[in-house]
Short mmCIF file of C-alpha atoms in Angstrom, two decimals:
data_model
loop_
_atom_site.label_atom_id
_atom_site.label_comp_id
_atom_site.label_asym_id
_atom_site.label_seq_id
_atom_site.Cartn_x
_atom_site.Cartn_y
_atom_site.Cartn_z
CA MET A 397 73.93 0.13 48.35
CA LYS A 398 75.22 1.05 44.92
CA LYS A 399 73.40 3.94 43.31
CA PRO A 400 71.64 3.12 39.98
CA PHE A 401 73.44 4.64 37.03
CA PRO A 402 71.49 7.67 35.66
CA PHE A 403 71.09 6.42 32.09
CA HIS A 404 67.91 8.48 31.84
CA VAL A 405 70.09 11.31 30.53
CA VAL A 406 70.57 9.37 27.31
CA LEU A 407 66.98 8.08 27.25
CA PHE A 408 65.44 11.55 27.43
CA ILE A 409 67.68 12.68 24.57
CA ILE A 410 66.91 9.72 22.33
CA TYR A 411 63.18 9.51 23.06
CA PRO A 412 62.07 12.92 21.68
CA ILE A 413 63.99 12.28 18.46
CA ILE A 414 62.77 8.74 17.93
CA ALA A 415 59.18 9.72 18.83
CA LEU A 416 59.29 12.50 16.23
CA TYR A 417 60.60 10.00 13.70
CA VAL A 418 57.67 7.67 14.48
CA ASN A 419 55.23 10.53 13.81
CA ASN A 420 56.88 11.19 10.44
CA ILE A 421 57.89 7.64 9.59
CA ASN A 422 56.27 7.72 6.15
CA GLU A 423 58.24 10.79 5.06
CA ILE A 424 61.59 10.45 6.85
CA THR A 425 64.36 7.87 6.61
CA LEU A 426 66.29 6.66 9.64
CA LEU A 427 69.46 8.02 8.09
CA GLU A 428 68.08 11.56 8.29
CA THR A 429 67.78 11.28 12.08
CA LEU A 430 71.34 10.14 12.88
CA ARG A 431 72.92 13.58 13.10
CA SER A 432 70.22 14.70 15.52
CA TYR A 433 71.13 11.92 17.95
CA LEU A 434 74.83 12.69 17.72
CA VAL A 435 74.53 16.45 18.19
CA SER A 436 72.04 16.12 21.05
CA ILE A 437 74.17 13.59 22.93
CA VAL A 438 77.30 15.73 22.54
CA ILE A 439 75.51 18.86 23.81
CA ALA A 440 73.95 16.99 26.73
CA SER A 441 77.34 15.50 27.64
CA ILE A 442 78.91 18.94 27.74
CA LEU A 443 76.01 20.23 29.84
CA PHE A 444 76.33 17.30 32.24
CA GLY A 445 80.07 17.93 32.58
CA VAL A 446 79.59 21.61 33.37
CA LEU A 447 76.90 20.87 35.96
CA TYR A 448 79.09 18.22 37.58
CA LEU A 449 81.88 20.77 38.03
CA PHE A 450 79.50 22.84 40.17
CA LEU A 451 77.46 20.16 41.95
CA ARG A 452 80.10 17.44 42.37
CA ASP A 453 77.28 14.91 42.37
CA TYR A 454 76.72 12.84 39.24
CA ILE A 455 73.15 11.86 40.21
CA ARG A 456 71.95 15.42 40.67
CA SER A 457 73.93 16.58 37.63
CA ALA A 458 72.19 13.91 35.56
CA LEU A 459 68.77 14.82 36.97
CA LEU A 460 69.26 18.48 36.18
CA THR A 461 70.48 17.63 32.66
CA THR A 462 67.41 15.46 32.08
CA TRP A 463 65.11 18.20 33.39
CA LEU A 464 66.66 20.69 30.99
CA MET A 465 66.29 18.23 28.08
CA ILE A 466 62.62 17.65 28.90
CA LEU A 467 61.93 21.39 28.87
CA PHE A 468 64.03 21.92 25.75
CA PHE A 469 62.48 19.16 23.63
CA SER A 470 58.88 19.76 24.71
CA TYR A 471 58.70 23.54 24.24
CA GLY A 472 57.82 23.56 20.53
CA HIS A 473 55.27 20.76 20.91
CA VAL A 474 53.44 22.64 23.64
CA LEU A 475 53.59 25.91 21.69
CA THR A 476 52.08 24.24 18.61
CA TYR A 477 49.33 22.65 20.69
CA ILE A 478 48.23 25.81 22.48
CA LYS A 479 48.19 27.78 19.22
CA GLN A 480 44.74 26.23 18.80
CA TRP A 481 43.56 28.04 21.94
CA GLU A 482 42.07 31.49 21.53
CA MET A 483 40.31 33.86 23.90
CA GLY A 484 38.49 36.24 21.61
CA GLU A 485 41.23 37.94 19.60
CA LEU A 486 43.92 36.72 21.99
CA ILE A 487 45.98 33.78 20.72
CA LEU A 488 47.50 31.92 23.65
CA GLY A 489 50.13 30.12 21.58
CA ARG A 490 52.69 32.92 21.84
CA HIS A 491 56.24 32.89 23.14
CA ARG A 492 55.41 35.83 25.40
CA PHE A 493 53.01 33.58 27.34
CA LEU A 494 54.78 30.22 27.20
CA LEU A 495 58.40 31.29 27.71
CA PRO A 496 57.88 32.76 31.23
CA ILE A 497 56.16 29.52 32.27
CA TRP A 498 59.07 27.46 30.95
CA LEU A 499 61.61 29.70 32.66
CA SER A 500 59.71 29.33 35.92
CA LEU A 501 59.64 25.54 35.56
CA PHE A 502 63.36 25.56 34.86
CA VAL A 503 64.19 27.69 37.92
CA ILE A 504 61.92 25.73 40.27
CA GLY A 505 63.16 22.35 39.03
CA ALA A 506 66.82 23.36 38.97
CA PHE A 507 66.65 24.85 42.48
CA TRP A 508 64.90 21.82 43.91
CA ILE A 509 67.29 19.30 42.30
CA ALA A 510 70.41 21.29 43.21
CA ARG A 511 69.38 21.79 46.86
CA THR A 512 67.78 18.41 47.58
CA LYS A 513 69.82 15.24 48.06
CA ARG A 514 67.31 13.21 50.02
CA HIS A 515 65.01 12.33 47.11
CA SER A 516 67.58 12.32 44.31
CA GLU A 517 68.06 8.55 44.20
CA ARG A 518 64.31 7.89 44.13
CA LEU A 519 63.87 10.51 41.38
CA ASN A 520 66.78 8.97 39.50
CA GLN A 521 65.02 5.58 39.52
CA PHE A 522 61.76 7.19 38.40
CA PHE A 523 63.39 8.88 35.40
CA ASN A 524 65.25 5.67 34.50
CA GLY A 525 62.01 3.70 34.50
CA THR A 526 59.91 6.33 32.74
CA GLY A 527 62.52 6.95 30.07
CA SER A 528 62.87 3.22 29.42
CA LEU A 529 59.11 2.76 28.99
CA LEU A 530 58.81 5.72 26.62
CA LEU A 531 61.70 4.52 24.49
CA LEU A 532 60.40 0.95 24.38
CA PHE A 533 56.99 2.22 23.28
CA SER A 534 58.54 4.12 20.36
CA ILE A 535 60.72 1.17 19.35
CA TYR A 536 57.64 -1.04 19.48
CA SER A 537 55.80 1.37 17.16
CA ILE A 538 58.66 1.25 14.67
CA ALA A 539 58.79 -2.56 14.84
CA ILE A 540 55.05 -2.81 14.25
CA PHE A 541 55.32 -0.42 11.31
CA TYR A 542 58.06 -2.38 9.56
CA TRP A 543 56.59 -5.74 10.49
CA GLY A 544 53.29 -4.60 9.03
CA ASP A 545 55.10 -3.29 5.96
CA SER A 546 56.76 -6.64 5.20
CA ASN A 547 53.49 -8.42 5.94
CA SER A 548 51.53 -6.13 3.64
CA GLN A 549 53.74 -6.84 0.67
CA ASN A 550 52.59 -10.45 0.72
CA GLY A 551 49.13 -10.16 2.19
CA ILE A 552 47.28 -7.20 0.68
CA GLN A 553 45.06 -8.03 -2.25
CA LEU A 554 42.37 -5.86 -3.74
CA PRO A 555 39.00 -7.51 -4.20
CA SER A 556 37.73 -8.01 -7.72
CA SER A 557 35.88 -4.91 -8.85
CA ALA A 558 34.29 -5.96 -12.15
CA SER A 559 30.62 -6.88 -12.26
CA PRO A 560 27.69 -6.36 -14.61
CA GLU A 561 26.30 -2.86 -14.88
CA SER A 562 22.78 -2.09 -16.00
CA VAL A 563 23.63 1.32 -17.50
CA SER A 564 24.16 1.23 -21.25
CA TYR A 565 27.32 2.76 -22.71
CA GLU A 566 26.59 2.01 -26.36
CA GLU A 567 26.85 5.66 -27.35
CA CYS A 568 30.42 6.03 -26.06
CA THR A 569 33.28 6.33 -28.46
CA VAL A 570 35.50 3.26 -28.49
CA SER A 571 38.77 5.04 -29.26
CA THR A 572 41.55 5.06 -26.67
CA PRO A 573 42.59 8.68 -26.17
CA ASP A 574 45.35 10.00 -23.93
CA ILE A 575 44.27 10.20 -20.30
CA TYR A 576 45.43 12.96 -17.95
CA TYR A 577 44.81 12.34 -14.25
CA ILE A 578 45.70 15.59 -12.50
CA ILE A 579 45.41 15.52 -8.71
CA LEU A 580 45.47 18.98 -7.14
CA ASP A 581 46.08 18.19 -3.50
CA GLY A 582 43.57 19.76 -1.14
CA TYR A 583 41.55 21.51 -3.87
CA GLY A 584 38.15 22.32 -2.40
CA ARG A 585 34.75 22.54 -4.05
CA ASN A 586 33.51 25.87 -5.39
CA ASP A 587 30.79 26.43 -2.78
CA ILE A 588 33.27 25.75 0.04
CA LEU A 589 35.82 28.12 -1.45
CA ARG A 590 33.11 30.77 -1.65
CA ASP A 591 31.66 30.30 1.83
CA LEU A 592 34.79 29.60 3.90
CA TYR A 593 37.55 31.24 1.89
CA ASP A 594 35.69 34.16 0.30
CA PHE A 595 37.13 33.00 -3.03
CA ASP A 596 35.24 33.34 -6.31
CA ASN A 597 36.32 30.42 -8.51
CA SER A 598 34.13 31.37 -11.46
CA LYS A 599 37.11 32.19 -13.69
CA LEU A 600 38.34 28.60 -13.60
CA THR A 601 34.83 27.15 -13.66
CA SER A 602 33.85 29.18 -16.72
CA PHE A 603 37.05 28.18 -18.49
CA LEU A 604 36.51 24.48 -17.81
CA LEU A 605 32.88 24.57 -18.91
CA ASP A 606 33.86 26.42 -22.07
CA LYS A 607 36.38 23.67 -22.85
CA GLY A 608 33.78 20.94 -22.50
CA PHE A 609 34.46 19.77 -18.95
CA TYR A 610 31.77 18.36 -16.72
CA ILE A 611 32.01 19.78 -13.18
CA ALA A 612 30.50 17.58 -10.48
CA GLU A 613 29.01 20.27 -8.28
CA ASN A 614 28.28 18.00 -5.31
CA SER A 615 31.39 15.82 -5.36
CA TYR A 616 33.03 14.59 -2.17
CA SER A 617 36.23 12.66 -1.66
CA ASN A 618 35.81 9.06 -0.58
CA TYR A 619 38.57 9.42 2.05
CA SER A 620 39.95 12.35 4.01
CA GLN A 621 43.68 11.66 3.53
CA THR A 622 45.76 11.72 0.36
CA LEU A 623 47.07 8.16 0.25
CA LEU A 624 43.73 6.70 1.26
CA SER A 625 41.97 8.70 -1.43
CA LEU A 626 44.44 7.88 -4.22
CA SER A 627 44.61 4.21 -3.27
CA SER A 628 40.86 4.09 -3.65
CA SER A 629 40.50 6.08 -6.88
CA LEU A 630 43.39 4.34 -8.67
CA ASN A 631 42.00 0.93 -7.72
CA MET A 632 38.34 1.82 -8.36
CA SER A 633 37.46 0.31 -5.01
CA TYR A 634 36.82 1.14 -1.38
CA ILE A 635 39.79 0.12 0.75
CA ASN A 636 38.12 -0.44 4.11
CA TYR A 637 39.35 -4.03 4.02
CA LEU A 638 42.74 -2.62 5.08
CA THR A 639 41.34 -2.25 8.59
CA ASP A 640 41.33 -6.04 8.90
CA GLU A 641 44.62 -6.47 7.02
CA LEU A 642 46.64 -3.90 8.98
CA GLY A 643 44.65 -3.02 12.09
CA ARG A 644 42.75 0.09 13.14
CA GLN A 645 45.75 1.65 14.90
CA SER A 646 48.36 0.82 12.25
CA LEU A 647 50.56 3.66 11.03
CA ASN A 648 51.76 1.64 8.05
CA ARG A 649 51.11 3.85 5.05
CA ASP A 650 53.65 2.06 2.86
CA ALA A 651 50.89 -0.39 2.00
CA LEU A 652 48.95 2.53 0.52
CA GLY A 653 51.97 3.57 -1.51
CA GLU A 654 52.01 0.11 -3.05
CA LEU A 655 48.34 0.43 -3.97
CA VAL A 656 49.16 3.69 -5.76
CA THR A 657 52.22 2.48 -7.66
CA ASP A 658 50.76 -0.96 -8.53
CA SER A 659 47.15 0.06 -9.03
CA GLN A 660 44.39 -1.62 -11.01
CA VAL A 661 44.08 1.44 -13.23
CA LEU A 662 47.70 1.14 -14.32
CA ALA A 663 47.39 -2.61 -14.80
CA PHE A 664 44.25 -2.16 -16.88
CA LEU A 665 45.77 0.47 -19.16
CA LYS A 666 48.97 -1.52 -19.56
CA ASP A 667 46.91 -4.25 -21.22
CA TYR A 668 45.86 -1.63 -23.77
CA ASP A 669 49.50 -0.68 -24.50
CA TYR A 670 49.36 2.68 -22.77
CA GLN A 671 52.63 4.33 -21.84
CA PHE A 672 52.82 5.93 -18.41
CA VAL A 673 54.10 9.44 -17.72
CA THR A 674 54.61 10.33 -14.05
CA PHE A 675 56.23 13.17 -12.14
CA GLU A 676 58.33 13.82 -9.08
CA THR A 677 56.01 15.01 -6.33
CA GLY A 678 58.19 15.35 -3.24
CA ALA A 679 56.08 12.68 -1.51
CA LYS A 680 57.71 9.30 -2.09
CA ALA A 681 54.45 7.35 -1.81
CA THR A 682 52.94 9.06 -4.88
CA GLU A 683 56.06 9.05 -7.04
CA ILE A 684 55.47 6.24 -9.53
CA ARG A 685 59.05 5.79 -10.64
CA ARG A 686 58.47 2.51 -12.49
CA SER A 687 56.88 4.27 -15.42
CA ASP A 688 57.84 4.71 -19.06
CA TYR A 689 58.64 8.38 -18.44
CA TYR A 690 59.42 9.60 -14.93
CA LEU A 691 59.92 13.35 -15.13
CA SER A 692 61.85 15.36 -12.57
CA PRO A 693 63.17 18.93 -12.73
CA GLU A 694 66.49 17.85 -11.25
CA SER A 695 67.15 15.31 -14.02
CA ASP A 696 65.76 17.39 -16.89
CA GLU A 697 68.64 19.00 -18.77
CA ASP A 698 66.29 21.44 -20.48
CA TRP A 699 64.91 22.72 -17.19
CA GLY A 700 66.70 25.34 -15.13
CA GLN A 701 68.19 23.71 -12.06
CA VAL A 702 67.20 24.80 -8.59
CA ASN A 703 69.66 27.32 -7.28
CA GLU A 704 70.29 25.48 -4.05
CA ARG A 705 71.95 26.78 -0.95
CA GLN A 706 73.71 24.05 0.98
CA LEU A 707 71.34 23.44 3.86
CA LEU A 708 72.70 23.25 7.38
CA VAL A 709 69.82 20.98 8.35
CA ASN A 710 67.77 18.32 6.58
CA LYS A 711 63.98 18.00 6.55
CA PHE A 712 63.80 15.98 9.77
CA GLU A 713 66.15 18.32 11.59
CA GLY A 714 63.99 21.26 10.56
CA ILE A 715 60.91 19.59 12.06
CA LEU A 716 62.90 18.72 15.18
CA ILE A 717 64.09 22.30 15.61
CA ASP A 718 60.50 23.52 15.46
CA SER A 719 59.53 21.10 18.24
CA THR A 720 62.20 22.43 20.62
CA LEU A 721 63.08 25.66 22.36
CA LEU A 722 65.09 26.61 19.26
CA ILE A 723 61.84 27.67 17.60
CA LEU A 724 62.09 30.81 19.75
CA PHE A 725 65.18 31.90 17.81
CA LEU A 726 63.59 31.09 14.44
CA ASP A 727 60.47 33.09 15.24
CA HIS A 728 62.49 35.92 16.82
CA ASP A 729 65.87 35.75 15.14
CA PHE A 730 66.57 39.34 16.21
CA LEU A 731 67.64 37.74 19.50
CA ILE A 732 70.86 36.79 17.71
CA PRO A 733 72.87 39.74 16.31
CA ASP A 734 72.99 39.89 12.51
CA PHE A 735 76.79 39.86 12.39
CA VAL A 736 76.81 36.61 14.38
CA LYS A 737 74.30 34.99 12.03
CA GLU A 738 76.22 36.19 8.97
CA ALA A 739 79.52 34.93 10.36
CA ILE A 740 78.21 31.50 11.33
CA PHE A 741 75.44 30.82 8.81
CA GLY A 742 76.14 33.18 5.91
CA SER A 743 72.68 34.77 6.22
CA ASP A 744 70.81 36.95 8.68
CA ASN A 745 67.55 34.99 8.13
CA LEU A 746 67.61 31.81 10.20
CA ARG A 747 64.29 30.51 8.87
CA GLU A 748 65.59 30.83 5.32
CA ILE A 749 68.70 28.86 6.26
CA VAL A 750 66.58 26.04 7.66
CA SER A 751 63.99 25.77 4.89
CA SER A 752 64.77 27.80 1.75
CA SER A 753 66.06 24.96 -0.41
CA GLU A 754 63.13 22.62 0.30
CA TYR A 755 60.66 25.42 -0.42
CA GLN A 756 62.38 26.22 -3.70
CA LYS A 757 62.43 22.56 -4.73
CA HIS A 758 58.70 22.38 -4.09
CA ARG A 759 58.04 25.46 -6.22
CA GLU A 760 60.13 23.91 -9.00
CA ARG A 761 58.22 20.63 -8.86
CA ILE A 762 54.85 22.34 -9.11
CA GLU A 763 55.75 24.59 -12.03
CA TYR A 764 57.68 21.84 -13.77
CA THR A 765 54.71 19.45 -13.68
CA PHE A 766 52.31 21.97 -15.19
CA THR A 767 54.86 22.99 -17.82
CA ARG A 768 55.73 19.44 -18.91
CA LEU A 769 52.21 17.96 -18.96
CA PRO A 770 51.45 19.14 -22.54
CA ASP A 771 54.79 17.93 -23.96
CA PHE A 772 53.47 14.50 -25.00
CA ALA A 773 50.18 15.74 -26.45
CA SER A 774 51.30 15.55 -30.08
CA ARG A 775 53.36 12.36 -29.77
CA ASP A 776 52.32 9.09 -31.37
CA GLY A 777 51.08 6.42 -29.03
CA LYS A 778 48.68 6.25 -26.11
CA PHE A 779 49.67 7.90 -22.83
CA PHE A 780 48.39 7.94 -19.28
CA PHE A 781 49.58 10.90 -17.24
CA PHE A 782 49.54 10.81 -13.45
CA ALA A 783 50.33 14.22 -11.99
CA HIS A 784 49.99 14.62 -8.23
CA VAL A 785 50.54 18.32 -7.56
CA ILE A 786 50.82 19.05 -3.83
CA ALA A 787 49.04 22.39 -4.08
CA PRO A 788 47.01 24.39 -3.13
CA HIS A 789 47.66 22.18 -0.08
CA PRO A 790 50.28 23.53 2.39
CA PRO A 791 53.06 24.49 2.49
CA PHE A 792 52.15 27.82 0.94
CA VAL A 793 55.07 28.67 -1.33
CA PHE A 794 53.45 31.05 -3.85
CA ASP A 795 51.55 34.29 -3.52
CA ALA A 796 48.63 35.03 -5.84
CA SER A 797 50.92 36.23 -8.64
CA GLY A 798 53.29 33.26 -8.38
CA ALA A 799 56.03 35.11 -6.53
CA PRO A 800 57.89 32.94 -4.00
CA LEU A 801 57.02 33.29 -0.33
CA GLU A 802 59.67 33.32 2.37
CA PRO A 803 59.58 30.27 4.66
CA VAL A 804 57.70 30.80 7.91
CA ALA A 805 58.22 27.24 9.19
CA PRO A 806 60.38 24.23 8.36
CA PHE A 807 59.26 22.61 5.12
CA SER A 808 56.50 20.07 5.66
CA PHE A 809 53.36 18.74 3.97
CA ARG A 810 51.47 18.80 7.26
CA ASP A 811 47.90 20.04 7.15
CA GLY A 812 45.24 21.14 9.62
CA THR A 813 46.31 21.23 13.24
CA LEU A 814 49.57 19.47 12.35
CA SER A 815 50.63 22.52 10.38
CA GLN A 816 51.85 25.70 12.07
CA GLU A 817 49.26 27.94 10.44
CA GLN A 818 46.63 29.85 12.36
CA GLU A 819 43.21 29.46 10.71
CA ARG A 820 43.17 32.98 9.28
CA ASP A 821 46.75 32.64 8.02
CA TYR A 822 45.87 29.28 6.47
CA ILE A 823 42.90 30.77 4.65
CA ARG A 824 44.96 33.66 3.30
CA GLY A 825 47.86 31.44 2.24
CA TYR A 826 45.57 28.84 0.68
CA ARG A 827 43.55 31.43 -1.22
CA ASP A 828 46.64 33.12 -2.69
CA GLN A 829 48.28 29.85 -3.68
CA LEU A 830 45.02 28.63 -5.20
CA GLU A 831 44.83 31.67 -7.44
CA TYR A 832 48.28 30.97 -8.88
CA ILE A 833 47.55 27.24 -9.27
CA ASN A 834 44.45 28.18 -11.26
CA THR A 835 46.61 30.27 -13.59
CA LEU A 836 48.99 27.36 -14.15
CA LEU A 837 46.11 24.92 -14.65
CA ILE A 838 44.35 27.07 -17.24
CA ASP A 839 47.55 27.53 -19.25
CA THR A 840 48.30 23.80 -19.08
CA ILE A 841 44.85 22.67 -20.21
CA GLU A 842 44.90 25.23 -23.03
CA SER A 843 48.20 23.78 -24.24
CA ILE A 844 47.09 20.16 -23.92
CA LEU A 845 43.92 20.72 -25.93
CA ALA A 846 45.69 22.84 -28.55
CA GLN A 847 48.51 20.35 -29.12
CA SER A 848 46.54 17.09 -28.94
CA THR A 849 45.93 15.36 -32.27
CA GLU A 850 42.93 13.60 -30.72
CA ALA A 851 40.82 15.07 -27.95
CA PRO A 852 42.07 13.65 -24.62
CA ILE A 853 40.38 12.59 -21.42
CA ILE A 854 41.34 15.06 -18.68
CA ILE A 855 40.43 14.47 -15.05
CA VAL A 856 41.14 17.28 -12.59
CA GLN A 857 40.39 16.28 -9.00
CA GLY A 858 41.12 17.20 -5.45
CA ASP A 859 42.13 14.19 -3.39
CA HIS A 860 40.40 15.84 -0.44
CA GLY A 861 39.43 19.38 0.48
CA PRO A 862 41.42 22.02 2.40
CA GLY A 863 42.07 21.89 6.13
CA SER A 864 41.74 25.26 7.83
CA GLN A 865 39.26 23.64 10.24
CA LEU A 866 40.77 20.16 10.24
CA LYS A 867 41.35 18.84 13.76
CA TRP A 868 43.53 15.74 13.48
CA THR A 869 42.70 14.67 17.03
CA SER A 870 38.94 15.19 16.81
CA ILE A 871 36.54 14.27 14.03
CA GLU A 872 33.74 15.99 15.94
CA ASP A 873 35.58 19.34 15.83
CA THR A 874 36.56 19.03 12.14
CA ASN A 875 34.64 20.82 9.42
CA LEU A 876 33.61 17.76 7.40
CA LEU A 877 32.20 19.73 4.50
CA GLU A 878 35.46 21.62 4.04
CA ARG A 879 37.64 18.52 4.26
CA MET A 880 35.56 16.25 2.02
CA GLY A 881 34.18 18.57 -0.67
CA ILE A 882 36.44 18.53 -3.76
CA LEU A 883 36.91 19.95 -7.21
CA ASN A 884 35.98 17.20 -9.67
CA ALA A 885 36.13 18.27 -13.32
CA ILE A 886 36.18 15.70 -16.12
CA HIS A 887 36.67 16.15 -19.89
CA LEU A 888 35.20 13.20 -21.81
CA PRO A 889 35.53 13.78 -25.57
CA GLY A 890 32.73 12.35 -27.67
CA GLY A 891 31.10 10.66 -24.71
CA PRO A 892 27.43 10.84 -23.71
CA ASP A 893 26.13 12.38 -20.53
CA ILE A 894 27.28 9.60 -18.17
CA LEU A 895 28.51 11.77 -15.32
CA TYR A 896 26.44 13.05 -12.42
CA PRO A 897 26.70 15.83 -9.79
CA ASP A 898 27.85 13.67 -6.86
CA ILE A 899 30.24 11.33 -8.68
CA SER A 900 33.23 10.61 -6.47
CA PRO A 901 36.79 9.50 -7.30
CA VAL A 902 36.07 5.81 -6.67
CA ASN A 903 33.72 5.78 -9.67
CA THR A 904 35.79 7.99 -11.97
CA PHE A 905 37.73 5.30 -13.81
CA ARG A 906 34.82 2.89 -13.68
CA SER A 907 32.85 5.42 -15.72
CA VAL A 908 35.75 6.22 -18.04
CA PHE A 909 36.60 2.59 -18.74
CA ASN A 910 32.98 1.62 -19.30
CA CYS A 911 32.65 4.47 -21.75
CA TYR A 912 35.86 4.13 -23.75
CA PHE A 913 36.93 0.51 -23.27
CA ASP A 914 33.57 -1.28 -23.36
CA THR A 915 33.93 -2.69 -19.85
CA ASP A 916 31.15 -3.44 -17.40
CA PHE A 917 32.41 -2.10 -14.07
CA GLU A 918 29.57 -1.55 -11.66
CA LEU A 919 29.17 1.98 -10.36
CA LEU A 920 29.57 1.75 -6.61
CA THR A 921 27.36 3.47 -4.07
CA GLU A 922 28.91 6.82 -3.19
CA LYS A 923 30.36 6.58 0.31
CA HIS A 924 32.64 8.87 2.26
CA TYR A 925 34.95 8.10 5.18
CA ILE A 926 37.11 10.12 7.54
CA SER A 927 39.89 8.93 9.85
CA LEU A 928 42.42 10.56 12.13
CA TYR A 929 46.06 10.96 11.15
CA ASP A 930 47.35 8.60 13.85
CA SER A 931 44.77 5.91 13.02
CA PRO A 932 44.27 6.12 9.24
CA TYR A 933 42.43 2.78 9.00
CA ASP A 934 39.90 3.49 11.73
CA PHE A 935 37.28 4.64 9.24
CA LEU A 936 34.14 6.52 10.21
CA ASP A 937 31.35 6.54 7.63
CA ILE A 938 30.14 10.15 7.35
CA THR A 939 28.12 9.75 4.15
CA LYS A 940 24.83 10.67 5.83
CA GLU A 941 26.38 13.72 7.51
CA LEU A 942 27.31 15.36 4.20
CA PRO A 943 24.58 17.39 2.44
#
C-alpha cells in the first residue's frame, strides 16, 4: 500500500502563522504575513533535507520536522500563558523553567520518532488529519470575518436616538464653540489610580477644576474595549444590537471602525458646518482619514521626521517571533556574541532591532497630537477635534519625564493578559507614562484656552480604564472597577450645571448637543458592559456590580 504523503510538514508551518494572523486580524494585513510563510517553509525544507540525509526515511524525517516545528512555534505562547502563574514571589513563566521541559520533549520525541518505524505511518496520518483540521478552522475564521465585514457594510444601522427629554436646557448658551474630544486610552479614574497604582492625580485634577472643568467622580465606561466604547460614545447609543447583527462569537471589528468613522456625532456636526480635525493614531480603526484636516507627523513638513532605522521585521513578524522559541534570544541576547549581532544586524540589541522604529513612531504620534491640538484655536470657523491618544495604555514608551524607554517586547497595543507585562511591571510602566501624559495634557489645555477666541468645549475621557488585572479569558478574574472606571472631565463654557457624577460616555454628546444646539436627546440610563477579547459582542451587563 502506498504511504500517505506527509504534507503535515507544510500544515504545521502554515497553521501557527495563519492562527496568529486570525488573532490580530484587525491590526494586521495579509501582506504583512507573506514573508513569514516563505521564510518558515524554506527553513523547514532545509531541516527536512538534513534529517533525511541521516534517517533515509522521508516519513520519519517529516515527522521529526513537524515535531520540531510544533515545539518551536508553541514555545512563546506557552511562556506567555504561564507568566500569569505565580507561587508566592516565584514567577513560573521563566525560560529557566520552561526551556528544560521543551528540551526534554524534543529529545524524547526525536528519539522515539528516529528509533520507531512501526507506528510512523499511523502517526503520519494523525498529523495529516490534525493539521488539516486546524488549518481549515483558521481559514473558516478568516472567511467568517470577511463575510461578516462585507455583510456589515450593508446591514448595520444605528437605531434612532432622538426623543423628548424632560430636563430643561433653556439656560444653555446657543453658540456653537469649537469642540475637542480627547480620548486618552486606558486612563483610569482618580480613586482607582490612588488605590491600585499608588498614584496621586491631584495635580491634574486641581488644574482641570481651576480651568472650569467638571470631573465626573463616579464615571464608568459603557464598554470595556476601545472600539466598543468609541462606537457607543460617538453614536450616543448603546450598541448591543450588534450581537444580533454579527453574532456573539464574531471577531469582526471592522464594523466598529465604520461606526467610529461614520458616526452620528460627525453627521450631526456636519449639518452645523463644523470642520473636522483628526489625527493619526497608529490604530487604523480610529483614524478618521475622511476629515477636513487629517494630521500626521510623517506628512507634516514642519514636524521633525522620525529617525527611522530600516526594520528587519514588520509588526506581525515581531509578534510571531515573540510566540516562538526565538523569544529566548530576544530576552537573553547575550546568547549571541555581540560581534555576530553587529555584523549581521548592525546592532548588539536584538530587541531594539525588532521594535525600535514602531516604538519611536508611537512616541511621535502621541507628542505630535498634543502639540498640534491648539493650532486651530484662533482660526475662523467651527471645528470638531477628535484625538485618540493611545496612552497611558500600553505599550509603555515614555518614562515619567518623557524620556524614551527601550523596547522590552515587540510593538503591540495589547493589554491585560495579552500583553507581556507582569502586573507589577504594568503598574510601574503605566504610572510613569501617565505622569508624562498629564504633563502634555496640561500644556495642551493651557494653550487651547489661551489661544481660543471663544471658550471651547473640551471633553477629556478614558475609553476604558487600565488593565493590570484584566484577564481576557475570564471576566470573573478581572478587576471590573479598574477596567471600567475612567477619567471623565468636561469643560462646558457658559453652560449650567447639567453634568452629574456618574455621567458616562454614551450621554456625553447628548448633554452637549442639548445644551448648545437646542436638541432634545433623551439621557439614557447609565449601563456598563464587559466582553472578552475573542467574543467582543457577547456582552455581560455588570452595571449592578459596580459601586
